[in-house]
């Protein structure tokens, strides 16, 4: 059975590596950005928010095409030599996940009562301690942002196929393997790979839900 | 002997969206006094307390706290930590009653298992609720927890915005007793906003009357209630206030 073969483990491992790295980077950028967008008042906030929200609807295949053009020999990032590598897939998936993580974080932080920031300041919190308190209160929503970002990039196929190339043992992930097996008519195998994909998403969400109940320092 | 002021407000204005909500020509709060700020709803009491707490900046004018000008970005945290404000509609953090009461101590790096925490919880009859989640508290219990998390810090200045608004008469008396004890034993300066004139009469050393963002009269509690100078103060005390 291919499903239990070494190749399968390599596909699963690469899927987790690429998706995990992309989500990690998106969270690192998107959570502070979403928090800032929620708390700051500045000219152009509406426009920037609208742009970020629009980014949630970015078609992966278009993102893949743009990243392909950036990384191709005549592109401005050709010097990186990332085309058809996992790094290119991570870059594309970051672009896909970032607006989602930012938008959901922004919504979660906005849902925290306005007065909380002032109230913790009045109890002696410095500016960063106050923002941390707001983030703690918004943590359930932020975990949803992480889960949504993970789900989106784990299941996308367009960008991974275009910039990764679906090279066996190098850039083949679960979604691109499903496309390949479907094209070959191996529907049972494709469905089995789909099962693995869903299982990974379920596992991440169960861990995320478990963390929601844990107190943070 | 002249009394030492702790706060000195001069030509202080606060506006929201270009509309002034508070305009005070001058006001002094003396060290160790209990000043009640009375006035109808929307008079600017909460705004005044937020300015005194240093969590909001005046639009114009100045607020001096000891030797420091409040409202600028570079007010040292150590100065702001001498002041604590209990909000009219408190927002508690996720977690238990105890973790909320310990929050300010945690920020200051003090021992969170301080016996003082238990003492405050006991004095406000919250001991039985110490391990309860704050999500399951009534409005009155929430208000008591907010007061407890302020008192545990032993601040030099305690600013109270309608701290008994959601409480039954027995708890109102409990809070008044507790604050009076803190005020007396720790020489805490207390500025207490209330629209309850009976309460102001019971607890205040001095009373300030705010109306539509303007300070109408400030006097000792006795003078304020027995021989108010301004006709509007008299009308407010008699319940004839038109606003």
Tab-separated table of C-alpha atoms in Angstrom:
chain	number	residue	atom	x	y	z
A	1	UNK	CA	0.000	0.000	0.000
A	2	UNK	CA	1.365	3.360	-1.049
A	3	UNK	CA	-0.619	5.034	1.737
A	4	UNK	CA	1.599	3.435	4.329
A	5	UNK	CA	4.783	3.628	2.293
A	6	UNK	CA	7.861	5.685	2.984
A	7	UNK	CA	6.877	8.049	0.188
A	8	UNK	CA	3.636	8.810	1.958
A	9	UNK	CA	5.477	9.740	5.151
A	10	UNK	CA	7.749	12.018	3.164
A	11	UNK	CA	4.688	13.712	1.601
A	12	UNK	CA	2.988	14.140	4.982
A	13	UNK	CA	6.180	15.443	6.572
A	14	UNK	CA	6.763	17.974	3.794
A	15	UNK	CA	3.118	19.093	3.948
A	16	UNK	CA	3.470	19.747	7.659
A	17	UNK	CA	6.850	21.456	7.238
A	18	UNK	CA	5.718	23.796	4.467
A	19	UNK	CA	2.331	24.572	5.984
A	20	UNK	CA	3.685	24.856	9.528
A	21	UNK	CA	6.444	27.250	8.467
A	22	UNK	CA	4.048	29.368	6.393
A	23	UNK	CA	1.529	29.583	9.236
A	24	UNK	CA	4.257	30.339	11.773
A	25	UNK	CA	5.537	33.273	9.689
A	26	UNK	CA	1.986	34.476	9.013
A	27	UNK	CA	1.178	34.425	12.731
A	28	UNK	CA	4.431	36.203	13.545
A	29	UNK	CA	3.485	39.045	11.192
A	30	UNK	CA	-0.312	38.818	11.134
A	31	UNK	CA	-1.069	38.814	14.877
A	32	UNK	CA	0.860	42.036	15.646
A	33	UNK	CA	-0.470	43.617	12.451
A	34	UNK	CA	-4.074	42.659	13.238
A	35	UNK	CA	-3.686	43.895	16.830
A	36	UNK	CA	-2.286	47.194	15.632
A	37	UNK	CA	-5.074	47.605	13.082
A	38	UNK	CA	-7.667	46.932	15.779
A	39	UNK	CA	-6.231	49.305	18.386
A	40	UNK	CA	-4.683	52.151	16.401
A	41	UNK	CA	-6.546	55.140	15.023
A	42	UNK	CA	-5.032	56.655	11.902
A	43	UNK	CA	-5.956	58.153	8.573
A	44	UNK	CA	-6.437	55.459	5.955
A	45	UNK	CA	-7.338	52.733	8.460
A	46	UNK	CA	-10.564	51.939	6.604
A	47	UNK	CA	-8.752	51.525	3.302
A	48	UNK	CA	-6.006	49.356	4.810
A	49	UNK	CA	-8.594	47.205	6.584
A	50	UNK	CA	-10.540	46.790	3.349
A	51	UNK	CA	-7.338	45.730	1.557
A	52	UNK	CA	-6.526	43.150	4.236
A	53	UNK	CA	-10.079	41.779	4.122
A	54	UNK	CA	-9.903	41.596	0.344
A	55	UNK	CA	-6.702	39.595	0.698
A	56	UNK	CA	-8.710	36.809	2.333
A	57	UNK	CA	-10.211	36.114	-1.066
A	58	UNK	CA	-6.907	35.877	-2.936
A	59	UNK	CA	-7.123	32.913	-5.342
A	60	UNK	CA	-4.167	30.591	-4.578
A	61	UNK	CA	-3.592	30.007	-8.249
A	62	UNK	CA	-3.115	33.754	-8.840
A	63	UNK	CA	-0.766	33.970	-5.860
A	64	UNK	CA	1.155	31.021	-7.293
A	65	UNK	CA	1.399	32.730	-10.661
A	66	UNK	CA	2.690	36.002	-9.158
A	67	UNK	CA	5.241	34.206	-6.978
A	68	UNK	CA	6.288	32.140	-10.017
A	69	UNK	CA	6.899	35.342	-11.997
A	70	UNK	CA	8.831	36.872	-9.101
A	71	UNK	CA	11.070	33.820	-8.723
A	72	UNK	CA	11.491	32.890	-12.375
A	73	UNK	CA	14.753	33.568	-14.197
A	74	UNK	CA	13.604	36.961	-15.467
A	75	UNK	CA	11.892	37.893	-12.173
A	76	UNK	CA	13.211	40.318	-9.548
A	77	UNK	CA	13.751	37.514	-7.001
A	78	UNK	CA	15.496	35.104	-9.369
A	79	UNK	CA	18.711	35.456	-7.367
A	80	UNK	CA	17.083	33.490	-4.518
A	81	UNK	CA	16.903	30.412	-6.754
A	82	UNK	CA	13.779	29.263	-4.910
A	83	UNK	CA	11.590	28.191	-7.819
A	84	UNK	CA	10.398	24.564	-7.469
A	85	UNK	CA	11.628	24.395	-3.880
A	86	UNK	CA	9.746	24.173	-0.566
A	87	UNK	CA	10.855	27.774	0.147
A	88	UNK	CA	8.848	29.005	-2.832
A	89	UNK	CA	5.813	27.096	-1.540
A	90	UNK	CA	6.251	28.649	1.911
A	91	UNK	CA	6.455	32.137	0.361
A	92	UNK	CA	3.265	31.611	-1.641
A	93	UNK	CA	1.416	30.118	1.313
A	94	UNK	CA	2.463	33.022	3.555
A	95	UNK	CA	0.871	35.422	1.095
A	96	UNK	CA	-2.308	33.330	1.170
A	97	UNK	CA	-2.477	32.923	4.967
A	98	UNK	CA	-1.358	36.390	6.089
A	99	UNK	CA	-4.570	38.320	5.260
A	100	UNK	CA	-6.660	35.616	6.909
A	101	UNK	CA	-4.614	35.598	10.133
A	102	UNK	CA	-4.506	39.420	10.208
A	103	UNK	CA	-8.236	39.869	9.598
A	104	UNK	CA	-9.388	37.315	12.152
A	105	UNK	CA	-6.922	38.662	14.740
A	106	UNK	CA	-8.237	42.156	14.090
A	107	UNK	CA	-11.822	40.993	14.598
A	108	UNK	CA	-10.881	39.104	17.790
A	109	UNK	CA	-9.042	42.084	19.303
A	110	UNK	CA	-11.850	44.461	18.286
A	111	UNK	CA	-14.316	42.245	20.155
A	112	UNK	CA	-12.486	42.827	23.452
A	113	UNK	CA	-14.289	45.631	25.365
A	114	UNK	CA	-12.797	49.034	24.529
A	115	UNK	CA	-12.365	49.932	28.169
A	116	UNK	CA	-10.138	46.949	28.969
A	117	UNK	CA	-7.017	48.702	27.696
A	118	UNK	CA	-7.698	51.766	29.866
A	119	UNK	CA	-8.655	49.655	32.863
A	120	UNK	CA	-5.453	47.642	32.871
A	121	UNK	CA	-3.484	50.866	32.340
A	122	UNK	CA	-5.200	52.277	35.422
A	123	UNK	CA	-4.043	49.202	37.357
A	124	UNK	CA	-0.441	49.968	36.483
A	125	UNK	CA	0.138	48.168	33.185
A	126	UNK	CA	2.667	49.723	30.830
A	127	UNK	CA	1.715	50.127	27.154
A	128	UNK	CA	3.056	46.677	26.193
A	129	UNK	CA	1.615	44.965	29.254
A	130	UNK	CA	-1.778	46.473	28.381
A	131	UNK	CA	-1.588	45.204	24.782
A	132	UNK	CA	-0.594	41.767	26.065
A	133	UNK	CA	-3.633	41.778	28.359
A	134	UNK	CA	-5.871	42.555	25.383
A	135	UNK	CA	-4.248	39.767	23.345
A	136	UNK	CA	-4.825	37.311	26.198
A	137	UNK	CA	-8.497	38.201	26.238
A	138	UNK	CA	-8.658	37.752	22.463
A	139	UNK	CA	-6.765	34.442	22.488
A	140	UNK	CA	-9.739	32.261	21.536
A	141	UNK	CA	-10.200	34.319	18.368
A	142	UNK	CA	-6.471	34.314	17.653
A	143	UNK	CA	-6.400	30.526	17.871
A	144	UNK	CA	-9.230	30.504	15.327
A	145	UNK	CA	-7.037	32.720	13.124
A	146	UNK	CA	-4.203	30.193	13.391
A	147	UNK	CA	-6.519	27.259	12.675
A	148	UNK	CA	-8.096	29.059	9.705
A	149	UNK	CA	-4.684	29.970	8.288
A	150	UNK	CA	-3.476	26.405	8.716
A	151	UNK	CA	-6.581	24.954	7.097
A	152	UNK	CA	-6.398	27.330	4.160
A	153	UNK	CA	-2.771	26.659	3.246
A	154	UNK	CA	-2.850	22.950	4.039
A	155	UNK	CA	-5.694	22.490	1.580
A	156	UNK	CA	-4.584	24.846	-1.190
A	157	UNK	CA	-3.240	23.259	-4.343
A	158	UNK	CA	-2.920	25.961	-6.997
A	159	UNK	CA	0.068	27.836	-5.603
A	160	UNK	CA	1.874	24.709	-4.385
A	161	UNK	CA	1.578	23.151	-7.830
A	162	UNK	CA	2.754	26.224	-9.761
A	163	UNK	CA	5.740	27.237	-7.606
A	164	UNK	CA	6.591	23.777	-6.241
A	165	UNK	CA	6.182	21.738	-9.390
A	166	UNK	CA	5.026	18.572	-7.572
A	167	UNK	CA	8.494	17.008	-7.741
A	168	UNK	CA	8.607	13.574	-6.130
A	169	UNK	CA	10.596	13.565	-2.900
A	170	UNK	CA	11.202	17.316	-3.079
A	171	UNK	CA	8.044	19.406	-3.405
A	172	UNK	CA	5.240	16.867	-3.464
A	173	UNK	CA	2.708	17.590	-0.735
A	174	UNK	CA	-0.656	16.008	0.041
A	175	UNK	CA	-2.732	18.281	-2.201
A	176	UNK	CA	-0.460	18.031	-5.212
A	177	UNK	CA	-0.228	14.259	-4.722
A	178	UNK	CA	-4.047	14.080	-4.750
A	179	UNK	CA	-4.134	15.961	-8.067
A	180	UNK	CA	-1.525	13.604	-9.524
A	181	UNK	CA	-3.299	10.425	-8.368
A	182	UNK	CA	-6.647	11.758	-9.656
A	183	UNK	CA	-5.101	12.455	-13.060
A	184	UNK	CA	-3.755	8.907	-13.093
A	185	UNK	CA	-7.219	7.562	-12.276
A	186	UNK	CA	-6.127	6.284	-8.865
A	187	UNK	CA	-9.238	7.590	-7.191
A	188	UNK	CA	-9.050	5.348	-4.112
A	189	UNK	CA	-5.514	6.469	-3.429
A	190	UNK	CA	-6.473	10.105	-3.981
A	191	UNK	CA	-9.321	9.693	-1.500
A	192	UNK	CA	-6.961	8.066	1.004
A	193	UNK	CA	-4.603	11.026	0.739
A	194	UNK	CA	-7.611	13.300	1.242
A	195	UNK	CA	-8.319	11.396	4.447
A	196	UNK	CA	-4.794	12.103	5.672
A	197	UNK	CA	-5.245	15.777	4.826
A	198	UNK	CA	-8.444	16.004	6.845
A	199	UNK	CA	-6.904	14.065	9.733
A	200	UNK	CA	-4.030	16.568	9.964
A	201	UNK	CA	-6.451	19.489	9.927
A	202	UNK	CA	-8.547	17.789	12.621
A	203	UNK	CA	-5.478	17.157	14.775
A	204	UNK	CA	-4.367	20.792	14.595
A	205	UNK	CA	-7.857	22.015	15.482
A	206	UNK	CA	-8.158	19.632	18.430
A	207	UNK	CA	-4.813	20.878	19.774
A	208	UNK	CA	-5.931	24.485	19.202
A	209	UNK	CA	-9.227	23.951	21.013
A	210	UNK	CA	-7.360	22.313	23.878
A	211	UNK	CA	-5.116	25.372	24.167
A	212	UNK	CA	-8.115	27.704	24.351
A	213	UNK	CA	-8.998	26.386	27.749
A	214	UNK	CA	-5.482	26.685	29.154
A	215	UNK	CA	-4.620	29.732	31.229
A	216	UNK	CA	-1.790	31.832	29.831
A	217	UNK	CA	0.944	33.400	31.968
B	1	UNK	CA	-1.336	76.412	57.547
B	2	UNK	CA	-2.126	76.019	53.838
B	3	UNK	CA	-3.036	72.519	52.735
B	4	UNK	CA	-0.834	70.793	50.185
B	5	UNK	CA	-2.499	69.968	46.920
B	6	UNK	CA	-1.877	66.642	45.232
B	7	UNK	CA	-3.695	67.546	42.031
B	8	UNK	CA	-3.878	70.963	40.474
B	9	UNK	CA	-6.024	71.488	37.373
B	10	UNK	CA	-5.772	74.703	35.416
B	11	UNK	CA	-7.919	75.630	32.390
B	12	UNK	CA	-8.365	71.929	31.693
B	13	UNK	CA	-10.486	70.945	28.715
B	14	UNK	CA	-11.338	67.531	27.327
B	15	UNK	CA	-13.077	67.196	23.979
B	16	UNK	CA	-14.235	64.187	22.019
B	17	UNK	CA	-14.669	64.657	18.278
B	18	UNK	CA	-14.251	68.413	18.655
B	19	UNK	CA	-17.033	68.730	21.261
B	20	UNK	CA	-15.873	69.735	24.735
B	21	UNK	CA	-17.256	67.479	27.469
B	22	UNK	CA	-15.257	68.928	30.337
B	23	UNK	CA	-14.030	72.483	30.928
B	24	UNK	CA	-12.575	73.185	34.349
B	25	UNK	CA	-11.037	76.579	35.088
B	26	UNK	CA	-9.328	75.428	38.259
B	27	UNK	CA	-9.526	72.642	40.811
B	28	UNK	CA	-7.257	71.381	43.530
B	29	UNK	CA	-7.418	67.999	45.225
B	30	UNK	CA	-5.666	67.952	48.562
B	31	UNK	CA	-3.461	65.174	49.822
B	32	UNK	CA	-5.337	62.719	52.023
B	33	UNK	CA	-8.820	64.127	51.465
B	34	UNK	CA	-12.022	62.410	50.344
B	35	UNK	CA	-13.471	64.513	47.540
B	36	UNK	CA	-16.850	63.549	46.145
B	37	UNK	CA	-17.689	64.673	42.627
B	38	UNK	CA	-21.440	64.917	42.190
B	39	UNK	CA	-23.548	65.872	39.232
B	40	UNK	CA	-26.219	64.509	36.944
B	41	UNK	CA	-25.561	61.808	34.370
B	42	UNK	CA	-23.382	63.152	31.558
B	43	UNK	CA	-21.924	65.961	33.676
B	44	UNK	CA	-18.340	64.858	32.966
B	45	UNK	CA	-17.569	62.990	36.200
B	46	UNK	CA	-16.144	59.893	34.493
B	47	UNK	CA	-14.109	62.038	32.090
B	48	UNK	CA	-12.629	63.951	35.010
B	49	UNK	CA	-11.605	60.709	36.725
B	50	UNK	CA	-9.962	59.369	33.550
B	51	UNK	CA	-7.929	62.560	33.301
B	52	UNK	CA	-6.943	62.351	36.969
B	53	UNK	CA	-5.880	58.721	36.444
B	54	UNK	CA	-3.635	59.765	33.574
B	55	UNK	CA	-5.176	57.192	31.222
B	56	UNK	CA	-6.512	59.980	29.000
B	57	UNK	CA	-4.881	63.285	28.155
B	58	UNK	CA	-6.584	66.669	28.360
B	59	UNK	CA	-7.222	68.390	25.039
B	60	UNK	CA	-6.014	71.682	26.516
B	61	UNK	CA	-4.797	73.023	29.824
B	62	UNK	CA	-2.843	71.137	32.424
B	63	UNK	CA	-3.222	68.640	35.220
B	64	UNK	CA	-0.418	68.607	37.731
B	65	UNK	CA	-0.063	65.541	39.947
B	66	UNK	CA	2.487	66.261	42.657
B	67	UNK	CA	5.357	67.605	40.508
B	68	UNK	CA	4.408	65.778	37.338
B	69	UNK	CA	2.260	66.981	34.460
B	70	UNK	CA	-0.222	64.261	33.567
B	71	UNK	CA	-1.365	63.595	30.036
B	72	UNK	CA	1.951	63.641	28.227
B	73	UNK	CA	3.351	60.440	26.760
B	74	UNK	CA	6.456	60.475	28.918
B	75	UNK	CA	4.800	60.317	32.353
B	76	UNK	CA	6.847	57.668	34.203
B	77	UNK	CA	5.003	54.431	34.941
B	78	UNK	CA	6.034	54.761	38.601
B	79	UNK	CA	4.014	57.983	38.814
B	80	UNK	CA	0.935	56.454	37.167
B	81	UNK	CA	1.175	53.442	39.482
B	82	UNK	CA	0.529	55.717	42.457
B	83	UNK	CA	-3.002	56.225	41.100
B	84	UNK	CA	-5.723	53.602	40.594
B	85	UNK	CA	-9.119	54.088	38.994
B	86	UNK	CA	-12.126	51.831	39.514
B	87	UNK	CA	-14.333	52.198	36.464
B	88	UNK	CA	-18.098	52.536	36.489
B	89	UNK	CA	-18.469	49.502	34.215
B	90	UNK	CA	-15.551	47.283	35.180
B	91	UNK	CA	-14.139	44.802	32.711
B	92	UNK	CA	-12.517	41.823	34.387
B	93	UNK	CA	-9.851	39.659	32.816
B	94	UNK	CA	-10.442	36.010	32.007
B	95	UNK	CA	-9.568	33.783	34.934
B	96	UNK	CA	-10.696	33.610	38.525
B	97	UNK	CA	-11.585	36.295	41.028
B	98	UNK	CA	-8.236	35.724	42.732
B	99	UNK	CA	-6.166	36.078	39.549
B	100	UNK	CA	-7.964	39.348	38.829
B	101	UNK	CA	-7.282	40.695	42.302
B	102	UNK	CA	-3.634	39.672	41.975
B	103	UNK	CA	-3.245	41.223	38.505
B	104	UNK	CA	-1.877	44.616	39.589
B	105	UNK	CA	0.566	42.937	41.988
B	106	UNK	CA	1.736	40.694	39.156
B	107	UNK	CA	2.393	43.767	36.993
B	108	UNK	CA	4.513	45.250	39.765
B	109	UNK	CA	6.391	42.012	40.345
B	110	UNK	CA	5.116	41.757	43.912
B	111	UNK	CA	4.351	38.488	45.656
B	112	UNK	CA	0.976	37.410	44.360
B	113	UNK	CA	0.372	35.089	47.299
B	114	UNK	CA	0.404	38.043	49.615
B	115	UNK	CA	-1.756	37.678	52.716
B	116	UNK	CA	-3.032	41.114	51.787
B	117	UNK	CA	-4.985	39.564	48.892
B	118	UNK	CA	-6.880	37.344	51.314
B	119	UNK	CA	-7.448	40.274	53.630
B	120	UNK	CA	-8.998	42.393	50.859
B	121	UNK	CA	-11.101	39.483	49.587
B	122	UNK	CA	-12.336	38.957	53.132
B	123	UNK	CA	-13.086	42.601	53.791
B	124	UNK	CA	-15.300	42.738	50.687
B	125	UNK	CA	-16.876	39.334	51.438
B	126	UNK	CA	-15.371	37.799	48.310
B	127	UNK	CA	-13.435	34.948	49.945
B	128	UNK	CA	-16.011	32.343	48.939
B	129	UNK	CA	-15.769	33.490	45.311
B	130	UNK	CA	-11.956	33.529	45.133
B	131	UNK	CA	-11.662	30.534	42.836
B	132	UNK	CA	-14.763	31.245	40.771
B	133	UNK	CA	-14.415	32.216	37.115
B	134	UNK	CA	-15.068	35.893	36.513
B	135	UNK	CA	-17.330	34.938	33.614
B	136	UNK	CA	-19.890	33.717	36.149
B	137	UNK	CA	-20.185	36.797	38.344
B	138	UNK	CA	-23.161	39.099	38.758
B	139	UNK	CA	-22.837	42.833	38.060
B	140	UNK	CA	-22.504	43.594	41.766
B	141	UNK	CA	-19.865	40.913	42.309
B	142	UNK	CA	-17.941	42.218	39.299
B	143	UNK	CA	-17.945	45.683	40.809
B	144	UNK	CA	-16.647	44.353	44.140
B	145	UNK	CA	-13.851	42.425	42.411
B	146	UNK	CA	-12.866	45.578	40.519
B	147	UNK	CA	-12.700	47.442	43.812
B	148	UNK	CA	-10.698	44.626	45.435
B	149	UNK	CA	-8.102	44.606	42.631
B	150	UNK	CA	-7.634	48.341	43.145
B	151	UNK	CA	-7.478	48.261	46.955
B	152	UNK	CA	-4.931	45.436	47.020
B	153	UNK	CA	-2.435	47.807	45.389
B	154	UNK	CA	-2.666	50.270	48.317
B	155	UNK	CA	-2.563	53.233	45.928
B	156	UNK	CA	-1.741	56.739	47.032
B	157	UNK	CA	-4.792	57.960	45.083
B	158	UNK	CA	-7.983	55.975	44.694
B	159	UNK	CA	-10.370	57.194	42.004
B	160	UNK	CA	-13.840	55.692	42.207
B	161	UNK	CA	-16.413	56.029	39.459
B	162	UNK	CA	-19.826	55.112	40.886
B	163	UNK	CA	-18.386	52.061	42.695
B	164	UNK	CA	-21.697	51.160	44.341
B	165	UNK	CA	-23.996	51.635	41.348
B	166	UNK	CA	-24.866	47.930	41.036
B	167	UNK	CA	-24.901	47.009	44.712
B	168	UNK	CA	-27.640	46.233	47.214
B	169	UNK	CA	-27.888	48.480	50.314
B	170	UNK	CA	-25.940	46.069	52.542
B	171	UNK	CA	-23.053	45.922	50.066
B	172	UNK	CA	-23.162	49.706	49.591
B	173	UNK	CA	-22.623	50.080	53.334
B	174	UNK	CA	-19.828	47.482	53.215
B	175	UNK	CA	-18.023	49.343	50.420
B	176	UNK	CA	-18.414	52.708	52.124
B	177	UNK	CA	-17.012	51.257	55.365
B	178	UNK	CA	-14.109	49.576	53.577
B	179	UNK	CA	-13.132	52.701	51.665
B	180	UNK	CA	-13.463	54.850	54.772
B	181	UNK	CA	-11.123	52.470	56.605
B	182	UNK	CA	-8.566	52.530	53.791
B	183	UNK	CA	-8.808	56.325	53.590
B	184	UNK	CA	-8.286	56.684	57.327
B	185	UNK	CA	-5.608	54.051	57.895
B	186	UNK	CA	-3.541	54.545	54.736
B	187	UNK	CA	-4.141	58.302	54.302
B	188	UNK	CA	-5.316	57.503	50.785
B	189	UNK	CA	-6.522	60.437	48.725
B	190	UNK	CA	-9.952	59.461	47.383
B	191	UNK	CA	-11.874	61.089	44.549
B	192	UNK	CA	-15.308	59.505	44.425
B	193	UNK	CA	-17.765	60.235	41.618
B	194	UNK	CA	-21.371	59.607	42.528
B	195	UNK	CA	-24.802	60.880	41.674
B	196	UNK	CA	-26.035	59.685	45.062
B	197	UNK	CA	-26.176	62.818	47.230
B	198	UNK	CA	-26.884	60.830	50.398
B	199	UNK	CA	-23.700	58.878	49.812
B	200	UNK	CA	-21.685	62.037	49.168
B	201	UNK	CA	-22.994	63.501	52.399
B	202	UNK	CA	-22.006	60.355	54.321
B	203	UNK	CA	-18.456	59.993	53.051
B	204	UNK	CA	-17.078	63.287	51.708
B	205	UNK	CA	-14.688	65.807	53.246
B	206	UNK	CA	-15.355	68.131	50.303
B	207	UNK	CA	-17.824	68.017	47.445
B	208	UNK	CA	-17.428	69.272	43.876
B	209	UNK	CA	-20.501	69.813	41.713
B	210	UNK	CA	-20.133	69.288	37.971
B	211	UNK	CA	-22.803	70.358	35.540
B	212	UNK	CA	-22.568	69.990	31.765
B	213	UNK	CA	-18.801	69.713	31.976
B	214	UNK	CA	-18.356	72.815	34.134
B	215	UNK	CA	-17.384	72.982	37.774
B	216	UNK	CA	-20.176	74.888	39.498
B	217	UNK	CA	-19.118	74.753	43.127
B	218	UNK	CA	-16.538	73.152	45.399
B	219	UNK	CA	-16.978	73.328	49.140
B	220	UNK	CA	-16.640	71.374	52.335
B	221	UNK	CA	-19.380	68.771	52.691
B	222	UNK	CA	-21.061	70.763	55.448
B	223	UNK	CA	-21.111	74.017	53.478
B	224	UNK	CA	-22.092	72.285	50.262
B	225	UNK	CA	-25.147	70.602	51.706
B	226	UNK	CA	-26.198	73.206	54.248
B	227	UNK	CA	-25.437	76.526	52.576
B	228	UNK	CA	-24.627	76.145	48.895
B	229	UNK	CA	-23.497	79.368	47.238
B	230	UNK	CA	-24.605	78.755	43.667
B	231	UNK	CA	-28.317	78.679	42.909
B	232	UNK	CA	-27.809	75.694	40.591
B	233	UNK	CA	-26.271	73.703	43.446
B	234	UNK	CA	-29.302	74.428	45.576
B	235	UNK	CA	-31.609	73.329	42.787
B	236	UNK	CA	-29.630	70.107	42.311
B	237	UNK	CA	-29.743	69.339	46.037
B	238	UNK	CA	-33.492	69.915	46.144
B	239	UNK	CA	-33.986	67.636	43.155
B	240	UNK	CA	-35.153	70.540	41.015
B	241	UNK	CA	-32.202	70.454	38.664
B	242	UNK	CA	-33.119	71.278	35.124
B	243	UNK	CA	-30.622	70.006	32.565
